[in-house]
Coordinates of C-alpha atoms in Angstrom, one line a residue:
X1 CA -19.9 -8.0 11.8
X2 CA -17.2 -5.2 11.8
X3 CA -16.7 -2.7 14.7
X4 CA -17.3 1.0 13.2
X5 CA -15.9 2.9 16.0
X6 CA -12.5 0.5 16.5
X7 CA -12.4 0.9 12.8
X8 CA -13.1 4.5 13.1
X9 CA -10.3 4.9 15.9
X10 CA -7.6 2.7 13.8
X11 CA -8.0 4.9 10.9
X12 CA -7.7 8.1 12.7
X13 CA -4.7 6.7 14.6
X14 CA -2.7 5.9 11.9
X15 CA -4.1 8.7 9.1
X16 CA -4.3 11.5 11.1
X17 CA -7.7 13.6 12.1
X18 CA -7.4 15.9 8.6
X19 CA -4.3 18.0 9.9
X20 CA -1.6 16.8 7.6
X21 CA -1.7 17.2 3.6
X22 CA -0.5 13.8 2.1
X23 CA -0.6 15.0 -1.1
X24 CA 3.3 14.7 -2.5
X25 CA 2.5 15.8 -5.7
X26 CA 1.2 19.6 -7.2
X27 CA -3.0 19.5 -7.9
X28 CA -2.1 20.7 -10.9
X29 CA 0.5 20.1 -13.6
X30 CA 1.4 22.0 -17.0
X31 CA 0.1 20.9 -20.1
X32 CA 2.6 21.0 -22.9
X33 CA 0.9 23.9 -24.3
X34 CA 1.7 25.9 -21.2
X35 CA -1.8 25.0 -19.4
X36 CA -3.0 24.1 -16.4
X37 CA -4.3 20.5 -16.4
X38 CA -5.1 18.2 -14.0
X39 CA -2.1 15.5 -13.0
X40 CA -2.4 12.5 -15.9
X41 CA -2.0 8.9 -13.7
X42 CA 1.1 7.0 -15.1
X43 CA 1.8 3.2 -14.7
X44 CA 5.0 2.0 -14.5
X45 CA 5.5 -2.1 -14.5
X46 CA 8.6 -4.0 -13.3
X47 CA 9.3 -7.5 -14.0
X48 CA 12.1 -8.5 -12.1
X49 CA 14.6 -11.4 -13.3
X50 CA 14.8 -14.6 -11.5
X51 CA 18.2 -13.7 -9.2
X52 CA 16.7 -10.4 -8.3
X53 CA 14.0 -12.0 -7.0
X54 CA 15.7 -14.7 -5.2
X55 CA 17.7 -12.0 -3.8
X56 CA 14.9 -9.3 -2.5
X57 CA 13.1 -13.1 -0.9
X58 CA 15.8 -13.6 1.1
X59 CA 16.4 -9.9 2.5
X60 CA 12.9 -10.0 3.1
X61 CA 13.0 -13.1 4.9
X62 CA 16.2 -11.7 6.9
X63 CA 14.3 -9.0 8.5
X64 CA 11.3 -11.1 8.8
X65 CA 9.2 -9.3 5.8
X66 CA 7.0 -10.1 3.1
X67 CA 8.7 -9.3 -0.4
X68 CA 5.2 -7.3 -1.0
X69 CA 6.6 -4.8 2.4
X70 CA 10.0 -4.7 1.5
X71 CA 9.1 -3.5 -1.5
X72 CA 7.0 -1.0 0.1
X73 CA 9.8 0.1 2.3
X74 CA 12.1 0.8 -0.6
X75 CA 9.4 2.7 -2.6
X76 CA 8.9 5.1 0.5
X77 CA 12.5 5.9 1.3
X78 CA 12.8 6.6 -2.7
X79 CA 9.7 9.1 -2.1
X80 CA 10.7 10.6 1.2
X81 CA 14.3 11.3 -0.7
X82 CA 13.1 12.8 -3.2
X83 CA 10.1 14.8 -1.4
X84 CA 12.0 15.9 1.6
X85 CA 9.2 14.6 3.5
X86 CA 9.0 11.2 6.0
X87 CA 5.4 11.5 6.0
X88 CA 5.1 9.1 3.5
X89 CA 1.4 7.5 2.7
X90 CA 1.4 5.2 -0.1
X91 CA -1.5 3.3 -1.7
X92 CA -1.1 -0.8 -1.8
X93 CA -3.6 -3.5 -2.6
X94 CA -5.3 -5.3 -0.5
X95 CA -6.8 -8.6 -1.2
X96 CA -10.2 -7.9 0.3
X97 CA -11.6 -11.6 0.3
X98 CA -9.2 -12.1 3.3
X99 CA -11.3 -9.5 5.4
X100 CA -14.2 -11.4 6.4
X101 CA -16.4 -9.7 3.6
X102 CA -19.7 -11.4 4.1
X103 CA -20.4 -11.6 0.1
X104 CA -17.1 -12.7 -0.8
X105 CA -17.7 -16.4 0.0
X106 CA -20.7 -16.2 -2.4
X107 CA -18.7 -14.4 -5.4
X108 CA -17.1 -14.9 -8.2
X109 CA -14.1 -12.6 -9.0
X110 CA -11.4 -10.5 -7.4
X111 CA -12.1 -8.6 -4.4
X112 CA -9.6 -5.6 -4.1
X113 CA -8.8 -2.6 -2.0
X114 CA -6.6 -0.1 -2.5
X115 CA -6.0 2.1 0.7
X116 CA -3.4 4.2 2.2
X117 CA -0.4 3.2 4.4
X118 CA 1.4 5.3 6.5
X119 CA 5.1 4.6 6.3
X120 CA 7.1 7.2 7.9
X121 CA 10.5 6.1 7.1
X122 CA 12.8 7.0 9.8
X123 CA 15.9 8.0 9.4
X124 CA 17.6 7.7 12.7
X125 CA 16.1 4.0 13.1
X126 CA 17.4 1.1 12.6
X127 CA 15.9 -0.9 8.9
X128 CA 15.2 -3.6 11.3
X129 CA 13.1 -1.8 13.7
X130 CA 11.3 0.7 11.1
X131 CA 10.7 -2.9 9.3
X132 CA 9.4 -4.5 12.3
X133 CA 7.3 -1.6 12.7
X134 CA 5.1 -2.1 9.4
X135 CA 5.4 -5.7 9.7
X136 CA 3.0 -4.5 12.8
X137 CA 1.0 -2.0 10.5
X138 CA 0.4 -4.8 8.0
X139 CA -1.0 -7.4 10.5
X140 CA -2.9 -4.7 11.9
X141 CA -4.2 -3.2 8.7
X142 CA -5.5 -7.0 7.8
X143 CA -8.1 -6.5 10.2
X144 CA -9.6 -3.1 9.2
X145 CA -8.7 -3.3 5.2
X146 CA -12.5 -3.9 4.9
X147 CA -13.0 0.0 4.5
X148 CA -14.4 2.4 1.4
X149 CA -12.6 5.3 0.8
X150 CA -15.8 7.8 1.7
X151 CA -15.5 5.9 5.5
X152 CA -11.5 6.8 5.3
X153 CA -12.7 10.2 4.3
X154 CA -15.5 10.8 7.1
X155 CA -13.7 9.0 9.7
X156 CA -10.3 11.6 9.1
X157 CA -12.5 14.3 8.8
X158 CA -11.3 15.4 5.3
X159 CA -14.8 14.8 3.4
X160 CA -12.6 14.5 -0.2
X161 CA -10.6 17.6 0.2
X162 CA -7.5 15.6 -0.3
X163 CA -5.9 13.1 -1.5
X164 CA -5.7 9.4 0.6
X165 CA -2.5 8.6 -1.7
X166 CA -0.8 10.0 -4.5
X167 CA 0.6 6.8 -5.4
X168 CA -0.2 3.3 -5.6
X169 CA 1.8 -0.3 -5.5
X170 CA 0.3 -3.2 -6.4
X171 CA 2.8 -6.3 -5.9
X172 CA 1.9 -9.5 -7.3
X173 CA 3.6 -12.7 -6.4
X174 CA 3.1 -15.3 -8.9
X175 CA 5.1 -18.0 -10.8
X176 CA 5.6 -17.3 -14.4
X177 CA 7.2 -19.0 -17.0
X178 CA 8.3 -23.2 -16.6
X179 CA 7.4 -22.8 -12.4
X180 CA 3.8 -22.0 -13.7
X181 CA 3.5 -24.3 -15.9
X182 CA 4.7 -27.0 -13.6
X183 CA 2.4 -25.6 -11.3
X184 CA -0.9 -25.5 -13.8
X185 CA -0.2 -29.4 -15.0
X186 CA -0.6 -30.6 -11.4
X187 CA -4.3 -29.2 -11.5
X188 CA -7.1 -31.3 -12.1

């Protein structure tokens, strides 16, 4: 069983008690008819090619990383740039059958959550501190992932009147290609 007030106190601490917007992007966005409209999602993919990836694995390794928080990193520098702003909260995926969900065991199917990290790139740190830092945040948020957004909400005093995270990054780490097939042959 989970512990709703160090839960509570965890998400406060790191989201703030409702004072800050972390909304990066306008509420509202001109249709091409002049318009008002509501911001349309958009989904961007990126396969990366083989020495690319080789290359972001061992600069993740170097400052002691996984590629899914170096990847992270990068993507909140680019959005502090181009924001002006170093309050950066971005949404990542969280594999929630890691979290000690009591029905998970019992399930078929993914379990996933998507919730806000806080980044706050610095930019009078060091990479390797700022790096070590949400290496922290990560092993910290694997212990109170196990969240809905309305307990983000109530906890940070907000109740929906803004946004957890304007944008989301889902990494996935898997082989493709002759590596996965290699891998699939050795199943049985």
């Amino acid at each position: 069983e989970r512990d709703e007030q160090a839960h509570a106190n965890f998400w406060q601490q790191h989201l703030g008690l409702g004072t800050r917007s972390r909304s990066l992007i306008s509420h509202t966005r001109r249709k091409g008819d002049g318009r008002r409209g509501r911001p349309q999602p958009e989904v961007r993919s990126l396969q990366l090619a083989a020495d690319i990836s080789r290359n972001i694995v061992r600069a993740a390794r170097e400052f002691r990383v996984t590629p899914s928080v170096f990847f992270q990193a990068a993507f909140a520098i680019i959005i502090a740039g181009m924001t002006r702003r170093f309050d950066v909260t971005l949404g990542a995926a969280f594999s929630a059958r890691t979290s000690g969900l009591p029905i998970s065991d019992n399930t078929v199917g993914p379990f996933i959550n998507d919730l806000p990290v806080p980044m706050r790139p610095d930019p009078t740190a060091r990479i390797e501190e700022w790096l070590g830092a949400l290496r922290s945040l990560q092993a910290d948020l694997n212990h109170f992932q196990n969240v809905s957004p309305a307990e983000l909400y109530r906890w940070t005093g907000n109740a929906g009147t803004r946004r957890l995270f304007d944008t989301l990054l889902v990494f996935q780490n898997y082989a493709s290609g002759e590596a996965a097939t290699r891998w699939g042959r050795n199943i049985e």
